[in-house]
Short mmCIF file of C-alpha atoms and ligand atoms in Angstrom, two decimals:
data_model
loop_
_atom_site.label_atom_id
_atom_site.label_comp_id
_atom_site.label_asym_id
_atom_site.label_seq_id
_atom_site.Cartn_x
_atom_site.Cartn_y
_atom_site.Cartn_z
CA MET A 139 66.13 80.99 98.02
CA LYS A 140 65.42 83.91 100.36
CA ILE A 141 67.99 85.69 102.49
CA LYS A 142 67.31 84.88 106.14
CA SER A 143 70.22 86.61 107.88
CA VAL A 144 73.32 88.72 107.16
CA ARG A 145 75.97 88.68 109.88
CA PRO A 146 79.41 90.29 109.87
CA PHE A 147 82.67 88.72 111.06
CA ILE A 148 86.33 89.68 111.48
CA LEU A 149 89.37 87.39 111.35
CA HIS A 150 92.90 88.68 112.00
CA VAL A 151 95.42 86.25 110.50
CA PRO A 152 99.22 86.50 111.01
CA VAL A 153 101.28 87.24 107.87
CA THR A 154 104.33 85.23 106.79
CA GLY A 155 107.12 85.64 109.37
CA SER A 156 106.38 88.30 111.95
CA GLN A 157 105.95 91.43 109.83
CA ILE A 158 106.06 92.59 106.19
CA ALA A 159 106.56 96.03 104.66
CA ASP A 160 106.20 97.80 101.33
CA SER A 161 106.90 101.45 100.56
CA THR A 162 103.90 102.74 102.50
CA HIS A 163 103.20 100.45 105.45
CA SER A 164 104.18 97.45 107.53
CA ILE A 165 101.72 94.94 108.95
CA SER A 166 101.75 91.87 111.19
CA HIS A 167 98.25 90.53 110.37
CA TRP A 168 95.83 90.48 107.43
CA GLY A 169 92.23 91.39 108.12
CA VAL A 170 89.51 89.12 106.71
CA VAL A 171 86.43 91.26 107.30
CA GLY A 172 83.29 89.68 105.98
CA ALA A 173 79.65 88.80 105.76
CA GLN A 174 77.97 85.48 106.44
CA ILE A 175 74.66 85.21 104.59
CA GLU A 176 72.21 82.47 105.47
CA SER A 177 69.37 81.45 103.16
CA ASP A 178 66.01 79.95 104.09
CA ASP A 179 67.03 76.60 102.62
CA GLY A 180 69.86 76.21 105.12
CA LEU A 181 72.87 77.22 103.01
CA THR A 182 75.45 79.76 104.17
CA GLY A 183 77.53 81.97 101.88
CA TYR A 184 80.74 83.69 102.99
CA GLY A 185 82.37 86.76 101.49
CA PHE A 186 85.06 89.09 102.73
CA THR A 187 87.16 92.13 102.02
CA GLY A 188 90.86 92.51 102.91
CA THR A 189 92.31 94.98 105.41
CA HIS A 190 95.42 95.77 107.44
CA ALA A 191 93.78 94.23 110.52
CA HIS A 192 93.22 97.55 112.26
CA LEU A 193 90.29 96.66 114.51
CA PRO A 194 88.66 100.12 114.78
CA SER A 195 88.48 100.52 110.98
CA ASP A 196 87.49 96.86 110.49
CA GLN A 197 84.59 97.51 112.86
CA LEU A 198 83.44 100.39 110.64
CA ILE A 199 83.06 97.81 107.86
CA THR A 200 81.21 95.27 110.02
CA ARG A 201 78.92 98.00 111.34
CA CYS A 202 78.11 99.07 107.77
CA ILE A 203 77.32 95.45 106.84
CA GLU A 204 75.11 94.95 109.89
CA THR A 205 73.26 98.23 110.12
CA CYS A 206 73.21 99.63 106.55
CA HIS A 207 73.41 96.74 104.08
CA ALA A 208 71.72 93.86 105.94
CA PRO A 209 68.29 95.54 106.27
CA LEU A 210 68.23 96.01 102.48
CA LEU A 211 68.81 92.28 101.93
CA ILE A 212 66.63 90.36 104.39
CA GLY A 213 63.80 88.53 102.57
CA GLU A 214 65.29 89.15 99.12
CA ASP A 215 65.95 86.39 96.58
CA ALA A 216 69.63 85.56 97.11
CA GLY A 217 70.04 84.51 93.47
CA ASP A 218 69.27 87.98 92.09
CA ILE A 219 72.89 89.09 92.36
CA ASN A 220 72.85 91.82 89.71
CA ARG A 221 69.65 93.35 91.06
CA LEU A 222 70.90 93.27 94.64
CA TRP A 223 74.20 94.81 93.54
CA GLN A 224 72.23 97.72 92.06
CA LYS A 225 70.06 97.98 95.15
CA LEU A 226 73.10 98.44 97.41
CA ALA A 227 75.29 100.48 95.06
CA ARG A 228 72.56 102.90 94.05
CA ASN A 229 70.93 103.31 97.46
CA SER A 230 70.82 107.08 97.73
CA ALA A 231 71.56 107.32 101.46
CA LEU A 232 74.58 104.99 101.22
CA GLN A 233 76.05 106.41 98.03
CA TRP A 234 75.73 109.88 99.57
CA VAL A 235 78.22 108.92 102.30
CA GLY A 236 80.44 106.58 100.32
CA ARG A 237 80.93 105.71 96.66
CA ALA A 238 84.32 104.33 97.80
CA GLY A 239 85.90 103.17 101.05
CA VAL A 240 83.97 101.53 103.87
CA VAL A 241 80.62 101.38 102.04
CA THR A 242 82.19 99.73 98.99
CA LEU A 243 84.42 97.33 100.96
CA SER A 244 81.43 96.09 102.92
CA HIS A 245 79.45 95.78 99.68
CA ALA A 246 82.31 93.61 98.32
CA ALA A 247 81.96 91.19 101.24
CA ILE A 248 78.22 90.89 100.65
CA ASP A 249 78.48 90.45 96.88
CA LEU A 250 81.06 87.68 97.31
CA ALA A 251 78.89 85.94 99.92
CA LEU A 252 75.99 85.98 97.44
CA TRP A 253 78.19 84.46 94.69
CA ASP A 254 79.40 81.81 97.16
CA LEU A 255 75.79 81.05 98.10
CA LYS A 256 74.70 80.83 94.46
CA ALA A 257 77.53 78.43 93.59
CA LYS A 258 76.81 76.28 96.63
CA ALA A 259 73.11 76.17 95.72
CA ALA A 260 74.11 75.04 92.21
CA GLY A 261 76.46 72.43 93.67
CA GLN A 262 79.32 73.83 91.54
CA PRO A 263 82.62 75.63 91.99
CA LEU A 264 82.17 79.30 91.13
CA TRP A 265 84.24 79.15 87.93
CA LYS A 266 81.57 76.91 86.37
CA LEU A 267 78.91 79.55 87.04
CA LEU A 268 81.14 82.19 85.42
CA GLY A 269 80.99 80.45 82.06
CA GLY A 270 83.23 77.47 82.67
CA GLN A 271 86.92 76.85 82.26
CA VAL A 272 88.68 78.93 79.61
CA ARG A 273 92.27 77.76 80.26
CA ASP A 274 93.94 74.54 81.39
CA LYS A 275 95.85 76.17 84.24
CA VAL A 276 96.39 79.53 85.88
CA ARG A 277 99.98 80.74 86.16
CA ALA A 278 100.93 82.10 89.59
CA TYR A 279 103.45 84.78 90.42
CA ASN A 280 104.94 85.04 93.89
CA THR A 281 104.81 88.37 95.74
CA ASP A 282 105.69 87.05 99.18
CA ILE A 283 109.42 86.84 98.36
CA GLY A 284 109.79 90.53 97.62
CA TRP A 285 108.88 92.75 100.60
CA LEU A 286 111.03 95.78 101.34
CA SER A 287 111.49 94.48 104.89
CA ILE A 288 113.49 91.52 103.53
CA THR A 289 117.27 92.07 103.48
CA ASP A 290 119.13 91.97 100.15
CA ASP A 291 120.66 88.53 100.85
CA LYS A 292 117.37 87.00 101.95
CA LEU A 293 115.62 88.55 98.95
CA VAL A 294 117.88 86.73 96.51
CA GLU A 295 117.67 83.48 98.49
CA GLY A 296 113.87 83.67 98.56
CA ALA A 297 113.66 84.40 94.83
CA GLN A 298 115.87 81.41 94.00
CA ARG A 299 113.88 79.16 96.33
CA ALA A 300 110.58 80.22 94.70
CA VAL A 301 111.96 79.40 91.24
CA GLU A 302 113.12 76.00 92.51
CA GLN A 303 109.55 75.44 93.77
CA GLY A 304 108.29 75.97 90.21
CA PHE A 305 107.25 79.64 90.14
CA THR A 306 107.79 81.22 86.71
CA GLY A 307 106.85 84.71 87.91
CA LEU A 308 108.04 86.85 90.81
CA LYS A 309 107.35 90.40 92.03
CA ILE A 310 109.48 92.55 94.29
CA LYS A 311 108.62 95.78 96.05
CA VAL A 312 110.29 99.10 95.21
CA GLY A 313 109.70 102.60 96.51
CA SER A 314 112.51 102.95 99.03
CA THR A 315 115.43 104.70 97.28
CA VAL A 316 116.14 104.46 93.56
CA GLU A 317 119.68 103.23 94.23
CA ARG A 318 118.69 100.50 96.70
CA ASP A 319 115.78 99.29 94.57
CA LEU A 320 117.86 99.13 91.39
CA ARG A 321 120.52 97.14 93.25
CA ARG A 322 117.89 94.67 94.49
CA LEU A 323 116.25 94.41 91.06
CA ALA A 324 119.61 93.73 89.39
CA SER A 325 120.61 91.08 91.93
CA VAL A 326 117.28 89.21 91.68
CA ARG A 327 117.34 89.26 87.89
CA LYS A 328 120.91 87.94 87.91
CA ALA A 329 119.98 85.17 90.36
CA ILE A 330 116.84 83.91 88.55
CA GLY A 331 118.04 84.23 84.95
CA PRO A 332 116.16 85.54 81.92
CA ASP A 333 113.26 83.08 81.75
CA VAL A 334 111.32 84.01 84.91
CA THR A 335 109.03 87.05 84.66
CA LEU A 336 109.97 89.71 87.22
CA ALA A 337 107.56 92.53 88.08
CA ILE A 338 108.04 95.44 90.50
CA ASP A 339 105.53 97.23 92.74
CA GLY A 340 105.90 100.78 94.12
CA ASN A 341 102.57 101.06 96.00
CA GLY A 342 102.13 104.61 94.73
CA LYS A 343 105.02 106.09 96.67
CA TRP A 344 107.14 107.90 94.09
CA ASP A 345 106.54 111.03 92.01
CA LEU A 346 106.90 111.20 88.23
CA PRO A 347 110.55 112.40 88.03
CA THR A 348 111.64 109.63 90.45
CA CYS A 349 109.76 106.99 88.44
CA GLN A 350 111.30 108.23 85.18
CA ARG A 351 114.82 108.22 86.68
CA PHE A 352 114.26 104.68 88.02
CA CYS A 353 112.76 103.33 84.80
CA ARG A 354 115.62 104.61 82.60
CA VAL A 355 117.92 102.07 84.33
CA ALA A 356 115.34 99.43 85.35
CA GLN A 357 114.37 98.73 81.75
CA GLU A 358 117.71 96.87 81.35
CA PHE A 359 116.37 94.13 83.64
CA ASP A 360 113.38 93.05 81.56
CA VAL A 361 110.72 94.25 84.02
CA PHE A 362 107.38 92.48 83.38
CA TRP A 363 105.42 95.42 84.76
CA PHE A 364 105.80 98.42 87.10
CA GLU A 365 102.82 98.26 89.45
CA GLU A 366 101.39 101.37 91.11
CA PRO A 367 104.34 103.57 90.22
CA LEU A 368 102.46 106.78 91.16
CA TRP A 369 99.63 108.01 93.36
CA HIS A 370 96.57 105.83 92.76
CA ASP A 371 94.20 108.42 91.25
CA ASP A 372 96.73 110.38 89.18
CA VAL A 373 95.72 109.40 85.64
CA LYS A 374 97.73 112.13 83.91
CA SER A 375 101.10 111.21 85.44
CA HIS A 376 100.56 107.51 84.76
CA ALA A 377 99.87 108.38 81.11
CA GLN A 378 103.06 110.45 80.98
CA LEU A 379 105.11 107.63 82.50
CA ALA A 380 103.57 105.07 80.15
CA ARG A 381 104.69 107.20 77.20
CA ALA A 382 108.19 107.69 78.66
CA THR A 383 109.16 104.08 79.41
CA PRO A 384 108.93 100.71 77.64
CA ILE A 385 108.14 99.07 81.02
CA PRO A 386 104.37 98.28 81.08
CA VAL A 387 102.39 100.15 83.75
CA ALA A 388 100.11 98.05 85.99
CA LEU A 389 97.53 99.29 88.49
CA GLY A 390 94.05 98.89 89.89
CA GLU A 391 94.24 97.49 93.42
CA GLN A 392 93.17 100.88 94.85
CA LEU A 393 90.42 101.67 92.32
CA TYR A 394 86.79 101.30 93.39
CA THR A 395 84.77 101.40 90.17
CA VAL A 396 84.74 100.33 86.54
CA ASP A 397 84.56 104.06 85.70
CA ALA A 398 87.97 104.63 87.30
CA PHE A 399 89.48 101.83 85.19
CA SER A 400 87.79 103.19 82.07
CA GLU A 401 89.50 106.55 82.56
CA PHE A 402 92.98 105.00 82.87
CA ILE A 403 92.29 102.89 79.77
CA ALA A 404 90.96 105.87 77.80
CA GLN A 405 94.10 107.88 78.62
CA GLN A 406 96.39 104.93 77.68
CA ALA A 407 97.81 105.09 81.21
CA ILE A 408 97.59 101.34 81.95
CA ALA A 409 98.93 98.18 80.29
CA TRP A 410 98.08 95.56 82.93
CA VAL A 411 94.66 95.79 84.60
CA GLN A 412 94.55 94.73 88.27
CA PRO A 413 91.02 94.75 89.72
CA ASP A 414 90.29 93.29 93.15
CA VAL A 415 87.00 91.69 94.20
CA THR A 416 87.56 92.91 97.76
CA ARG A 417 87.82 96.56 96.68
CA LEU A 418 85.38 96.95 93.78
CA ALA A 419 82.06 96.07 95.46
CA GLY A 420 82.66 92.41 94.70
CA LEU A 421 82.91 90.07 91.76
CA THR A 422 79.96 91.69 89.99
CA GLU A 423 81.87 94.93 89.34
CA VAL A 424 85.17 93.10 88.69
CA LEU A 425 83.49 91.21 85.85
CA ARG A 426 82.64 94.58 84.27
CA VAL A 427 86.30 95.64 84.60
CA CYS A 428 87.47 92.38 83.01
CA GLU A 429 85.07 92.82 80.10
CA THR A 430 86.20 96.43 79.63
CA ALA A 431 89.88 95.40 79.65
CA HIS A 432 89.14 92.56 77.26
CA ALA A 433 87.39 94.92 74.85
CA PHE A 434 90.62 96.95 74.68
CA HIS A 435 92.83 93.83 74.42
CA LEU A 436 94.47 94.55 77.77
CA PRO A 437 95.51 91.63 80.02
CA VAL A 438 94.13 91.32 83.55
CA ALA A 439 96.19 90.24 86.57
CA PRO A 440 93.82 90.32 89.58
CA HIS A 441 95.27 91.82 92.76
CA ALA A 442 95.22 89.42 95.69
CA GLY A 443 93.29 91.33 98.35
CA ASP A 444 91.34 88.07 98.74
CA MET A 445 94.69 86.22 98.66
CA SER A 446 93.33 84.67 95.45
CA GLN A 447 90.59 82.55 97.04
CA VAL A 448 87.94 84.03 94.69
CA HIS A 449 90.29 85.32 91.98
CA VAL A 450 91.38 81.78 91.15
CA HIS A 451 87.80 81.05 90.03
CA LEU A 452 87.74 84.26 87.98
CA SER A 453 91.11 83.43 86.43
CA TYR A 454 90.02 79.96 85.35
CA ALA A 455 86.87 81.39 83.78
CA HIS A 456 87.70 84.76 82.21
CA SER A 457 89.67 85.08 78.96
CA ALA A 458 91.35 88.36 79.97
CA CYS A 459 93.03 86.96 83.11
CA GLU A 460 96.62 86.09 82.22
CA VAL A 461 98.36 85.55 85.54
CA LEU A 462 97.41 85.58 89.24
CA GLU A 463 99.17 86.84 92.36
CA PHE A 464 100.12 84.36 95.09
CA ILE A 465 100.47 85.36 98.75
CA PRO A 466 99.96 82.47 101.19
CA TRP A 467 98.91 84.29 104.38
CA ILE A 468 95.27 83.27 104.76
CA LYS A 469 94.79 80.29 102.45
CA ASP A 470 94.84 77.72 105.25
CA CYS A 471 91.90 79.48 106.91
CA PHE A 472 89.58 78.10 104.21
CA THR A 473 88.10 74.67 103.51
CA GLU A 474 89.53 74.87 99.97
CA PRO A 475 92.80 76.85 100.05
CA ALA A 476 94.12 78.62 96.92
CA GLU A 477 97.10 76.27 96.44
CA VAL A 478 99.94 76.61 93.96
CA VAL A 479 101.53 73.42 92.64
CA ASP A 480 104.59 73.65 90.35
CA GLY A 481 103.91 77.34 89.71
CA TYR A 482 100.22 77.04 88.80
CA PHE A 483 97.06 77.47 90.85
CA ARG A 484 95.16 74.27 91.46
CA ARG A 485 91.61 74.41 90.07
CA PRO A 486 89.00 74.62 92.86
CA GLU A 487 86.59 71.70 92.92
CA LEU A 488 84.26 72.22 95.89
CA PRO A 489 80.89 73.98 95.42
CA GLY A 490 81.14 77.70 96.21
CA ALA A 491 83.67 80.51 95.93
CA SER A 492 86.38 79.03 98.21
CA THR A 493 85.44 81.56 100.90
CA THR A 494 84.19 79.21 103.65
CA PRO A 495 86.44 79.47 106.74
CA THR A 496 87.53 76.32 108.56
CA PRO A 497 86.17 75.80 112.09
CA ALA A 498 89.77 76.08 113.35
CA ALA A 499 90.34 79.49 111.74
CA TRP A 500 86.93 80.63 112.96
CA ALA A 501 87.87 79.66 116.52
CA GLN A 502 91.45 80.97 116.46
CA PHE A 503 91.31 84.29 114.60
CA ARG A 504 87.87 85.83 115.26
CA GLN A 505 87.68 89.34 116.64
CA ALA A 506 84.79 91.30 118.12
CA THR A 507 82.74 93.00 115.40
CA GLY A 508 82.02 95.96 117.68
MG1 MG B 739 100.44 95.90 94.63
#
């Protein structure tokens, strides 16, 4: 199965409501910036990374796919995923200009398209190729109820509604002021009772003293994890916070390599490991992160940059994956959406990685690739 063509695409899909915000940004659309890889036997694989739908930066990614990565792939055997991963990641000209960022995000889209193609060629859902099913069902937690742009009243209403729908895990954003965020945390915990797991996510906004001050009170509310409490690359401060609070530290959505995860693990700065196939040069590198976490008996909760379309396959197949994030923004753009029923992700059944866009989404949301 030879690679015949590699073509980039961009979809800009509206988020829930009109706009969402966390501690660092607000957005109105999610960017699905990807690669469409066609093989000589007529199959097409789709892969994508996730962005804030900023067209000029999305077009940097599509340009990298088209002009830098595609020429390295044409005529290659599409099934040689590990070898092709090495070929792109260790290309001296590309790694010189980017061992993170645009080069890696575009590599992620390509790697996922190759996995999609391989699963389609095998006539199997991706999780079967990854070793088969390791658990009966994948527990979902709902992030979409907890944005900082949601008022206090609506936050509590949304949390209660999600629990009524069957969710056993929720996450709310923090990183505004300590006082406001503690008030919101307390009111959500009171509304949902003790049996629903409740995580918080700071998106790297606060410094160490602020996190410590927050955690001293927040620990009363049985916080499942504190995600990205500090700046993404600051291993030392995360290790200090992890020693100072009983609340488990979670992170990983902004890390680009297994080496970065290894450093956090070595410094005991991380309790929940959160890799993302759209950030880490695809599923191939995420599998290395999952194996590394597993070797240290750390649970994995994949971050939903792909809105869980691919991560649901990973979570059904990998022993380390304990729980998976649910955000519904783009699921209906795909022929097999990542659906949650009674609080658990439905197991994908169609051949592939659940990354094939519907004709309707393709027609409605496509943007110029530059
Ligand atoms: Mg997060």
